[in-house]
Coordinates of N, CA and C in Angstrom, one line a residue:
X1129 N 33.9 -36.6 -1.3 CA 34.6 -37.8 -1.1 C 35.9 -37.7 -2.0
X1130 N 37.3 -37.4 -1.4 CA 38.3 -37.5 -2.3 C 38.8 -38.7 -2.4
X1131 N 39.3 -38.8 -3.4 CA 40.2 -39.9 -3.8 C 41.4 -39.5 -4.4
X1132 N 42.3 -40.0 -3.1 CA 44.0 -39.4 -3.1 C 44.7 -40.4 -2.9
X1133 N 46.1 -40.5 -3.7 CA 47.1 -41.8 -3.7 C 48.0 -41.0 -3.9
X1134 N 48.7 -41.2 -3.4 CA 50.8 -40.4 -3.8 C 51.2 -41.4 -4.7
X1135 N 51.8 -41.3 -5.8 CA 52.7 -42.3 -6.1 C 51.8 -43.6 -7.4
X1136 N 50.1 -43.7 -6.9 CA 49.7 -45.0 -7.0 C 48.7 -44.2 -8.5
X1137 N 49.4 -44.1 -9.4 CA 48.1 -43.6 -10.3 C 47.2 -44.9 -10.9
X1138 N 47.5 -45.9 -11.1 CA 46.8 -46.8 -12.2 C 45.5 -47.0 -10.3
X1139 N 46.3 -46.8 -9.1 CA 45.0 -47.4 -8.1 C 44.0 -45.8 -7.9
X1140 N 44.8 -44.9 -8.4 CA 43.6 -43.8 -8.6 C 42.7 -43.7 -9.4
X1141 N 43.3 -44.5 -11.0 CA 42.4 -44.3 -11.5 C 41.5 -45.5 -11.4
X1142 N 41.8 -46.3 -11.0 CA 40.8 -48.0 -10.5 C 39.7 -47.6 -9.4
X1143 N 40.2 -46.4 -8.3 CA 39.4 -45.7 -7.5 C 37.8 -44.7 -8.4
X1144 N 38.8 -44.1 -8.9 CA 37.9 -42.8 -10.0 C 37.0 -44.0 -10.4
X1145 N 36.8 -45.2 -11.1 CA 36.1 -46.0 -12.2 C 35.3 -46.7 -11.4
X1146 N 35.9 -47.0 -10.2 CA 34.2 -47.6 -9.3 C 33.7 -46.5 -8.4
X1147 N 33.6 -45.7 -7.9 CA 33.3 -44.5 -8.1 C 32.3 -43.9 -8.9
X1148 N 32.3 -43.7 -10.1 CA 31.8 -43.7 -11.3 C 30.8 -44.7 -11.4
X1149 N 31.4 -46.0 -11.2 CA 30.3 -46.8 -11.6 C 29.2 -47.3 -10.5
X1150 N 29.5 -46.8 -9.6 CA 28.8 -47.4 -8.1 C 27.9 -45.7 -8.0
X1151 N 28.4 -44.6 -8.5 CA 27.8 -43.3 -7.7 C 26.1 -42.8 -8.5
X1152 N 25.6 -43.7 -9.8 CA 24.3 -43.4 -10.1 C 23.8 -44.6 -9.2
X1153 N 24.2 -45.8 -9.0 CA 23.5 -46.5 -8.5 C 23.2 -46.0 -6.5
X1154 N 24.2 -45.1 -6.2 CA 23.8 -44.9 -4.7 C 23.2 -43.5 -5.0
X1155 N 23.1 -42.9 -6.1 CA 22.2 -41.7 -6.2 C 20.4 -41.9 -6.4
X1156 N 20.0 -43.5 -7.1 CA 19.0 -43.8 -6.8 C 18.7 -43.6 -5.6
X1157 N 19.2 -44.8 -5.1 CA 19.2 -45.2 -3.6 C 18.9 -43.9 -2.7
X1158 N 19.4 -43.2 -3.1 CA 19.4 -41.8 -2.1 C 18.0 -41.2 -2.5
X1159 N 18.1 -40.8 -3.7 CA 16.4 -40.1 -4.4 C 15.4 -40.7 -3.6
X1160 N 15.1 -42.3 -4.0 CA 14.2 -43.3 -3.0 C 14.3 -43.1 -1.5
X1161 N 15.3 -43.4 -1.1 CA 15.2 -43.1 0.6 C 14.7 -41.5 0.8
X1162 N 15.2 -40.2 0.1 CA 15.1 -39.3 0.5 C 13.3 -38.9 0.3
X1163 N 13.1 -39.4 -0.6 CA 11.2 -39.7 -1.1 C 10.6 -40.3 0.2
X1164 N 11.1 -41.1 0.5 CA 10.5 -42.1 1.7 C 10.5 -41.4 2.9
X1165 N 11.8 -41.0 3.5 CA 11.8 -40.3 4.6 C 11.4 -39.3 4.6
X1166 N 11.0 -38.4 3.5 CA 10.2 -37.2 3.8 C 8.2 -37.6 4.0
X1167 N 8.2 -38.8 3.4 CA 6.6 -39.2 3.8 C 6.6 -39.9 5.2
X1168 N 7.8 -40.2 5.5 CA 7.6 -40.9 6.7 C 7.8 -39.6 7.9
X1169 N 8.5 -38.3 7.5 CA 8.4 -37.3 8.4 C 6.5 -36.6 8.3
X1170 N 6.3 -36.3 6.8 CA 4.8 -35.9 7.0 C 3.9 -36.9 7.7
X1171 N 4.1 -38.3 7.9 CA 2.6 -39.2 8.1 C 3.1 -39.0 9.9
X1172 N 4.6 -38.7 10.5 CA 5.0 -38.9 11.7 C 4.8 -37.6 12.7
X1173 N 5.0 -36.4 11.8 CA 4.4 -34.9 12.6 C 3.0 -34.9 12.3
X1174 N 2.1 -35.6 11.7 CA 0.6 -34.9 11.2 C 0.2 -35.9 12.3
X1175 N 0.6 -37.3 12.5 CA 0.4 -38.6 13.6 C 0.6 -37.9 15.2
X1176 N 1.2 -36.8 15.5 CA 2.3 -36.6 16.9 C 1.4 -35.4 17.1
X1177 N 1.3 -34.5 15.8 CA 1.0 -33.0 16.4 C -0.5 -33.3 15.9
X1178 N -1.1 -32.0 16.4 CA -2.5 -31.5 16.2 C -2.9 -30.7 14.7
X1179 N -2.1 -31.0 13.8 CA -2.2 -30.0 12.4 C -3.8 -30.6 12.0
X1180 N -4.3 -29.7 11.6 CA -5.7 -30.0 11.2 C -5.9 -31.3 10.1
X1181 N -4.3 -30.6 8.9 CA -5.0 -30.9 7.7 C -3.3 -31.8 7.4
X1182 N -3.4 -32.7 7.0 CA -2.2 -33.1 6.3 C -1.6 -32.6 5.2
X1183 N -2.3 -32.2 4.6 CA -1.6 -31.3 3.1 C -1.3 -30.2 3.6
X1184 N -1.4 -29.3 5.0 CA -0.6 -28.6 5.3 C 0.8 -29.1 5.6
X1185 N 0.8 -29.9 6.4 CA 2.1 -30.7 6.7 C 3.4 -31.1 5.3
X1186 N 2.7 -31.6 4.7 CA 2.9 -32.2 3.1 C 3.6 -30.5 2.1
X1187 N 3.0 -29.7 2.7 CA 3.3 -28.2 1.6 C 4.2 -27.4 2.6
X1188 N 4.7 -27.9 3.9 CA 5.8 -27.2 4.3 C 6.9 -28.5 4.7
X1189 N 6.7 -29.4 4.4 CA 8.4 -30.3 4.5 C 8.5 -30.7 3.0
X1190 N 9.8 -31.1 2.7 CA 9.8 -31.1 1.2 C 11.6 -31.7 1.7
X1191 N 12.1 -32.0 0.0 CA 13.7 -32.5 0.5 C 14.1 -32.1 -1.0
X1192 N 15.7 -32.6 -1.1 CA 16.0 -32.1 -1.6 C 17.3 -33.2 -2.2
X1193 N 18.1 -33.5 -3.2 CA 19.1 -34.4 -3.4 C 19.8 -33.8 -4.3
X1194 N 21.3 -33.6 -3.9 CA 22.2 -33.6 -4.8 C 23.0 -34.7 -5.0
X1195 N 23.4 -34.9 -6.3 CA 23.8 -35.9 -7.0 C 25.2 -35.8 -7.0
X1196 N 26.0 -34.6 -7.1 CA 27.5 -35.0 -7.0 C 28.5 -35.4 -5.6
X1197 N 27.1 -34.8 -4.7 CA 27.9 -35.0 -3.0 C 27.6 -36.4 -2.8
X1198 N 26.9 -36.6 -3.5 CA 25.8 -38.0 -3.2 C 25.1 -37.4 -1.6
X1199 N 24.1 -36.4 -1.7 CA 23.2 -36.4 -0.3 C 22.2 -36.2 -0.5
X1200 N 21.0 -36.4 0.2 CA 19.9 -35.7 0.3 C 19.3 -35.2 2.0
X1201 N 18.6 -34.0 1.6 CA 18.4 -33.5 2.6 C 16.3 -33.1 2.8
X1202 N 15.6 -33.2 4.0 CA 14.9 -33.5 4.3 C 14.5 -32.1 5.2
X1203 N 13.6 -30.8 4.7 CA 14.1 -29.7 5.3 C 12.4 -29.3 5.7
X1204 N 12.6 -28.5 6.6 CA 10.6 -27.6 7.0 C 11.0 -26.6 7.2
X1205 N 9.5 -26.0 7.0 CA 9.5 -24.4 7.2 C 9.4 -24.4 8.9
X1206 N 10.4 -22.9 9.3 CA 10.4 -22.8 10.7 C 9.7 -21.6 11.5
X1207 N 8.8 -21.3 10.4 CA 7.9 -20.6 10.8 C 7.1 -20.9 12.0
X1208 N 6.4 -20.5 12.9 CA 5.4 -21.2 14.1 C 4.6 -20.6 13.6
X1209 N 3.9 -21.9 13.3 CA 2.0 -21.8 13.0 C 1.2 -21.1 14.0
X1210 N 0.4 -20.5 13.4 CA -0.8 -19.8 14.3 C -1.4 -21.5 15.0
X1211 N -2.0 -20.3 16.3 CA -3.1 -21.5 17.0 C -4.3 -21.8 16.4
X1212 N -4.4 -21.1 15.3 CA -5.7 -21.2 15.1 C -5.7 -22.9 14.4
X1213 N -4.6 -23.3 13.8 CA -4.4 -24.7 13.5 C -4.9 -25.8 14.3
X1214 N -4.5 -25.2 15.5 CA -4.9 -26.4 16.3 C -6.0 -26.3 17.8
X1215 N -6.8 -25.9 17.0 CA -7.7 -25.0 17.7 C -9.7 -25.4 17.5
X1216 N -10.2 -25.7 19.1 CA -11.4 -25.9 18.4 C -12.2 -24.6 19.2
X1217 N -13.3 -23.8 18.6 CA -13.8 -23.3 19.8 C -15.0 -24.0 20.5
X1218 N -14.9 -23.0 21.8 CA -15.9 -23.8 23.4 C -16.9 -23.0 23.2
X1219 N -17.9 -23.2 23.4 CA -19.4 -22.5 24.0 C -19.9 -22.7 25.3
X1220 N -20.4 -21.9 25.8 CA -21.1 -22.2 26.9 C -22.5 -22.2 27.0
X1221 N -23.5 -22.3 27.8 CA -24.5 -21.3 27.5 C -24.8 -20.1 28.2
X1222 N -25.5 -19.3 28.2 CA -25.8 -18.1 28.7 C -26.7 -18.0 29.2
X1223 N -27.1 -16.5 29.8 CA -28.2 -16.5 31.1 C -29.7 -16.9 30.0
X1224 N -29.7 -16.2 28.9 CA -31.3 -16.4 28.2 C -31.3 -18.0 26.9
X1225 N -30.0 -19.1 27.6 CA -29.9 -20.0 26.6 C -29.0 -19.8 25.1
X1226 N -28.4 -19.0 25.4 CA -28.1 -18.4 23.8 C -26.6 -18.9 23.9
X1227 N -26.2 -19.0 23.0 CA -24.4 -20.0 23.1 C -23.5 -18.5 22.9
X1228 N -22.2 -18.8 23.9 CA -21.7 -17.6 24.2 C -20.0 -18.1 24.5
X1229 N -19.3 -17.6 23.8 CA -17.9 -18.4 23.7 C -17.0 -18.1 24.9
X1230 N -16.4 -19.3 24.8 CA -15.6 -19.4 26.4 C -14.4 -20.4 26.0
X1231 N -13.4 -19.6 25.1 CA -12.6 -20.1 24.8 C -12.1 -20.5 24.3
X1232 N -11.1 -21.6 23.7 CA -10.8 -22.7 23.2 C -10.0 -23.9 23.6
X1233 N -10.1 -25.1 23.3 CA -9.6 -26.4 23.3 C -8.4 -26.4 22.4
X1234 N -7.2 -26.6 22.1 CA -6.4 -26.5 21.7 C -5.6 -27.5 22.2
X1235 N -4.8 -28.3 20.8 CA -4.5 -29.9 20.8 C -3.4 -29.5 20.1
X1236 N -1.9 -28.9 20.2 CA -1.0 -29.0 19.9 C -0.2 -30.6 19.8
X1237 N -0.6 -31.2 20.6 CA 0.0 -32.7 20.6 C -1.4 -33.2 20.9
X1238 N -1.3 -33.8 19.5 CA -2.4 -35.3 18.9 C -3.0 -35.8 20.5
X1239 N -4.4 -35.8 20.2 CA -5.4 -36.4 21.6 C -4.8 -35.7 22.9
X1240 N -4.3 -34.6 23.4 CA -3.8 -33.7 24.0 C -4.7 -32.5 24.5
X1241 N -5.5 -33.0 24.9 CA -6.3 -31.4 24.7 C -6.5 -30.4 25.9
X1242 N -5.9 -29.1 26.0 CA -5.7 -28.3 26.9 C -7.0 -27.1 26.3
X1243 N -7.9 -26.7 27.6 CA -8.6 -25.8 27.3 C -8.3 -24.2 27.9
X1244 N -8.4 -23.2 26.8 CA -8.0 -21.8 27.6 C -9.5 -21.1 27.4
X1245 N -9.7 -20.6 28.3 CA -10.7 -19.8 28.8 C -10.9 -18.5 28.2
X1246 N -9.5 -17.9 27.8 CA -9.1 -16.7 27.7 C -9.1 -16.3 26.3
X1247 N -8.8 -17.1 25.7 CA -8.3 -17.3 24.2 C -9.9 -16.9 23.0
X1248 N -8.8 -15.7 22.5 CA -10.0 -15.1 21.5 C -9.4 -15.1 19.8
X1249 N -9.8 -15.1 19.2 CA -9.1 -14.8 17.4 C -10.2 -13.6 17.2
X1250 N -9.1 -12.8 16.1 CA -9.5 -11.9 15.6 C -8.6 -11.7 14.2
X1251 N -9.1 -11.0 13.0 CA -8.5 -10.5 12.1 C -7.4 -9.5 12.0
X1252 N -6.2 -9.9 12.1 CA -5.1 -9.5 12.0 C -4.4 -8.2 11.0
X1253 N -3.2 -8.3 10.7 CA -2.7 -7.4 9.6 C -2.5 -8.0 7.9
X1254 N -3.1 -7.8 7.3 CA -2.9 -9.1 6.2 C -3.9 -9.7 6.1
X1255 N -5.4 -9.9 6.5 CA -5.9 -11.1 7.0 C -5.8 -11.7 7.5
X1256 N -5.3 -12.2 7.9 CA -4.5 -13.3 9.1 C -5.1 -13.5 10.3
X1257 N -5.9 -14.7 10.9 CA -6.3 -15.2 11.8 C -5.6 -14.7 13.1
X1258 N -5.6 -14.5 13.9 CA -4.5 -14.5 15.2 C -5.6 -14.7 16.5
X1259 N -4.7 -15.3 17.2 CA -5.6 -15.7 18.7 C -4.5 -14.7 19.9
X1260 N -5.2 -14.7 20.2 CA -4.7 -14.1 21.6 C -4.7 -14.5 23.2
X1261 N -4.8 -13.7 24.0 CA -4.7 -14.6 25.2 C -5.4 -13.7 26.2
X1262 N -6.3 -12.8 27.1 CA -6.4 -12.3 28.1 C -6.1 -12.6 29.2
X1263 N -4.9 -12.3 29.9 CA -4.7 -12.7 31.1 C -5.2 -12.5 32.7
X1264 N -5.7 -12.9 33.7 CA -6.3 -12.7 34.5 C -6.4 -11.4 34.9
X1265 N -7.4 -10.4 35.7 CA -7.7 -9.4 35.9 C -7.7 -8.5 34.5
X1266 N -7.3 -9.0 33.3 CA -7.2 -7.9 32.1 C -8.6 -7.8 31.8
X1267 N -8.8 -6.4 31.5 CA -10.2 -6.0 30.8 C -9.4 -5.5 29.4
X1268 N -10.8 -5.6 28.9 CA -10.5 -5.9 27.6 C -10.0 -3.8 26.8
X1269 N -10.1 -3.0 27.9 CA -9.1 -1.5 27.9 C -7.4 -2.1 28.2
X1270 N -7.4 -2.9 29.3 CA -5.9 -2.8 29.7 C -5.2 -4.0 28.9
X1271 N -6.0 -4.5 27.9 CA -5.9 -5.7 26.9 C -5.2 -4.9 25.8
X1272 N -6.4 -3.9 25.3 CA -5.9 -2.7 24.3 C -4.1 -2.8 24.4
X1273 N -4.0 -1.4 25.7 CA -2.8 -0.8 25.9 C -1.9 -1.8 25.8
X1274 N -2.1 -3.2 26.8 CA -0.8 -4.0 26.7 C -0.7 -4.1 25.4
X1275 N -1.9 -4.4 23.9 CA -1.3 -4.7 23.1 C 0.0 -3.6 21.8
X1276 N -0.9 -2.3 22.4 CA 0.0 -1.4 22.1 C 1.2 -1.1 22.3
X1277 N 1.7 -2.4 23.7 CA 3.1 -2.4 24.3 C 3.4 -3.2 24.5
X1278 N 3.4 -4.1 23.2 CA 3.8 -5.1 22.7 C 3.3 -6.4 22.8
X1279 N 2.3 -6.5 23.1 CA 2.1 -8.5 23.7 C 1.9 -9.1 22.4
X1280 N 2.4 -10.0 22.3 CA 2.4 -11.3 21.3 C 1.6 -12.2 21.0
X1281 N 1.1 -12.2 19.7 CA 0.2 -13.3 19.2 C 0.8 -14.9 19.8
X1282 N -0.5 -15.8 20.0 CA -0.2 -16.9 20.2 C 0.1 -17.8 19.1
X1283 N 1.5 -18.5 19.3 CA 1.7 -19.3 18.1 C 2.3 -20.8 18.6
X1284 N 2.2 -21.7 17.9 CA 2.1 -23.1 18.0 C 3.4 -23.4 17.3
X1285 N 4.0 -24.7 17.5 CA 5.2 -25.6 17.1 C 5.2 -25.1 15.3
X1286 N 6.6 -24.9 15.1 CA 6.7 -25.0 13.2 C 6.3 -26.4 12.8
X1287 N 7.0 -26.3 11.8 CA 6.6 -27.9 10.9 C 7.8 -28.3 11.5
X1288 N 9.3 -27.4 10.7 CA 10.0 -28.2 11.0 C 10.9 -28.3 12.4
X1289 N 10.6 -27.8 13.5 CA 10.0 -27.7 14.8 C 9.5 -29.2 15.4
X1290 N 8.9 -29.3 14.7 CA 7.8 -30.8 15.2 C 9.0 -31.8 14.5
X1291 N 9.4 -31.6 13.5 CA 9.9 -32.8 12.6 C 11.3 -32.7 13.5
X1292 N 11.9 -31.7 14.1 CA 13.4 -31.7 14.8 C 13.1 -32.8 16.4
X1293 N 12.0 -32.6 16.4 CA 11.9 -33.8 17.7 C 11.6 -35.3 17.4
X1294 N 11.1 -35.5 16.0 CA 11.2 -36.9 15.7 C 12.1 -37.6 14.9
X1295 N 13.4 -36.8 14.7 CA 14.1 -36.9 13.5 C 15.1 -38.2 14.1
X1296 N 14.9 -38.5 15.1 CA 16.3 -39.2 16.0 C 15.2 -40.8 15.8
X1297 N 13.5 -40.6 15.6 CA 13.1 -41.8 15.6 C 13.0 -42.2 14.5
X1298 N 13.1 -41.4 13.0 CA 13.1 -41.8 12.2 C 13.9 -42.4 11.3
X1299 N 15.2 -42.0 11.6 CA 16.8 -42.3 11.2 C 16.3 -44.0 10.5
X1300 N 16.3 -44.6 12.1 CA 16.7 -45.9 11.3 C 16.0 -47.0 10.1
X1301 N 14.5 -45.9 10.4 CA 13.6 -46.8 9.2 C 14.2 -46.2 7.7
X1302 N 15.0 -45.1 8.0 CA 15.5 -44.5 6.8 C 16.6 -45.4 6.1
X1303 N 17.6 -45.5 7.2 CA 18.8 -46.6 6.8 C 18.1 -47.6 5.8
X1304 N 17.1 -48.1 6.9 CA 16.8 -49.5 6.5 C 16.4 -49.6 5.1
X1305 N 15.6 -48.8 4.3 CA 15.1 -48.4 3.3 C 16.2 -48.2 2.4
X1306 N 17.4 -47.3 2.8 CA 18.2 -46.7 1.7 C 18.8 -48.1 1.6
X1307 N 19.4 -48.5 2.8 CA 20.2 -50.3 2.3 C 19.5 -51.1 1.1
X1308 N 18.2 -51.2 1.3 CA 17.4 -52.3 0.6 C 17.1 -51.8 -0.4
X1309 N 17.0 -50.3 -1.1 CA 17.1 -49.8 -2.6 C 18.7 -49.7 -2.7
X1310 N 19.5 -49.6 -2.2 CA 21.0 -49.9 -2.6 C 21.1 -51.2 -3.3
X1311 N 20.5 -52.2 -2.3 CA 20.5 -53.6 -2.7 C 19.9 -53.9 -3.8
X1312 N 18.8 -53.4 -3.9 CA 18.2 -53.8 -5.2 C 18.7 -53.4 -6.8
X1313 N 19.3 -52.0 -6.5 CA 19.8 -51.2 -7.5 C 21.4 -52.0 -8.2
X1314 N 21.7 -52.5 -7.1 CA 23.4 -52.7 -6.9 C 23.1 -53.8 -8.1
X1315 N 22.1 -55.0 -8.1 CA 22.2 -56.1 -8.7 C 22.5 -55.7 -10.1

């Protein structure tokens, strides 16, 4: 925010002194809103998407405020989650009664639930969960090779992925919040 006058110094410095005296009070204001709107993005992606666990949600969005730009900012990891997040497995039964897997149910969007047939996890590089996919006619030889030529683990929406498609509904409960700790702060 500059503050420039040609000519007008006693109104620059009348500028500079409310300024000053108005900029910890909109830096509350901002701390609070930016607090708020980051629980109102975790309670609105864990509400929308299929994440298992909310404290996942909660340990990849986070924010951030600086005090001399007067801003805060509201950021997620853009990593894409494994499926295994949002993932239940299927059983079937089998010829001698015995439970025999056939798939998974997978709920990327809350009460959503799409079933794959195909869909297997296995231990990865790292440990790491990974699901996969078998596509029709694949046997589990020509599964191999394609994966030796390259096929791709299955992965689901990031955090902040999920949070970039609700960010336009959350705006205004933000406003509304930052005005009414402005207000209160201002008195």
């Amino acid at each position: 925010m500059a503050l420039r006058s040609t000519g007008f110094d006693a109104v620059e410095r009348e500028l500079k002194r409310m300024r000053a005296a108005q900029s910890p009070t909109i830096a509350k204001a901002i701390d609070d809103a930016a607090k708020f709107g980051n629980q109102l993005a975790v309670d609105g992606v864990f509400n929308k998407y299929g994440f298992n666990s909310r404290s996942y949600v909660e340990q990849h969005l986070g924010y951030s405020i600086n005090p001399k730009t007067l801003t805060g900012t509201i950021y997620g990891r853009y990593r894409p989650s494994t499926l295994n997040r949002y993932a239940t497995p299927r059983y079937r039964t089998g010829k001698r009664g015995q439970q025999v897997a056939n798939g998974h149910t997978i709920r990327t969007i809350r009460n959503e639930p799409k079933w794959f047939r195909s869909t297997f996890q296995f231990l990865g590089k790292n440990g790491n969960q990974v699901m996969y996919m078998r596509l029709k006619g694949e046997t589990w030889r020509t599964f191999k090779e394609a994966k030796k030529a390259g096929v791709e683990a299955k992965y689901g929406p990031s955090v902040a992925g999920s949070f970039g498609y609700m960010r336009d509904d959350l705006e205004p409960p933000i406003i509304a919040h930052l005005r009414k700790k402005y207000g209160q702060y201002a008195k």
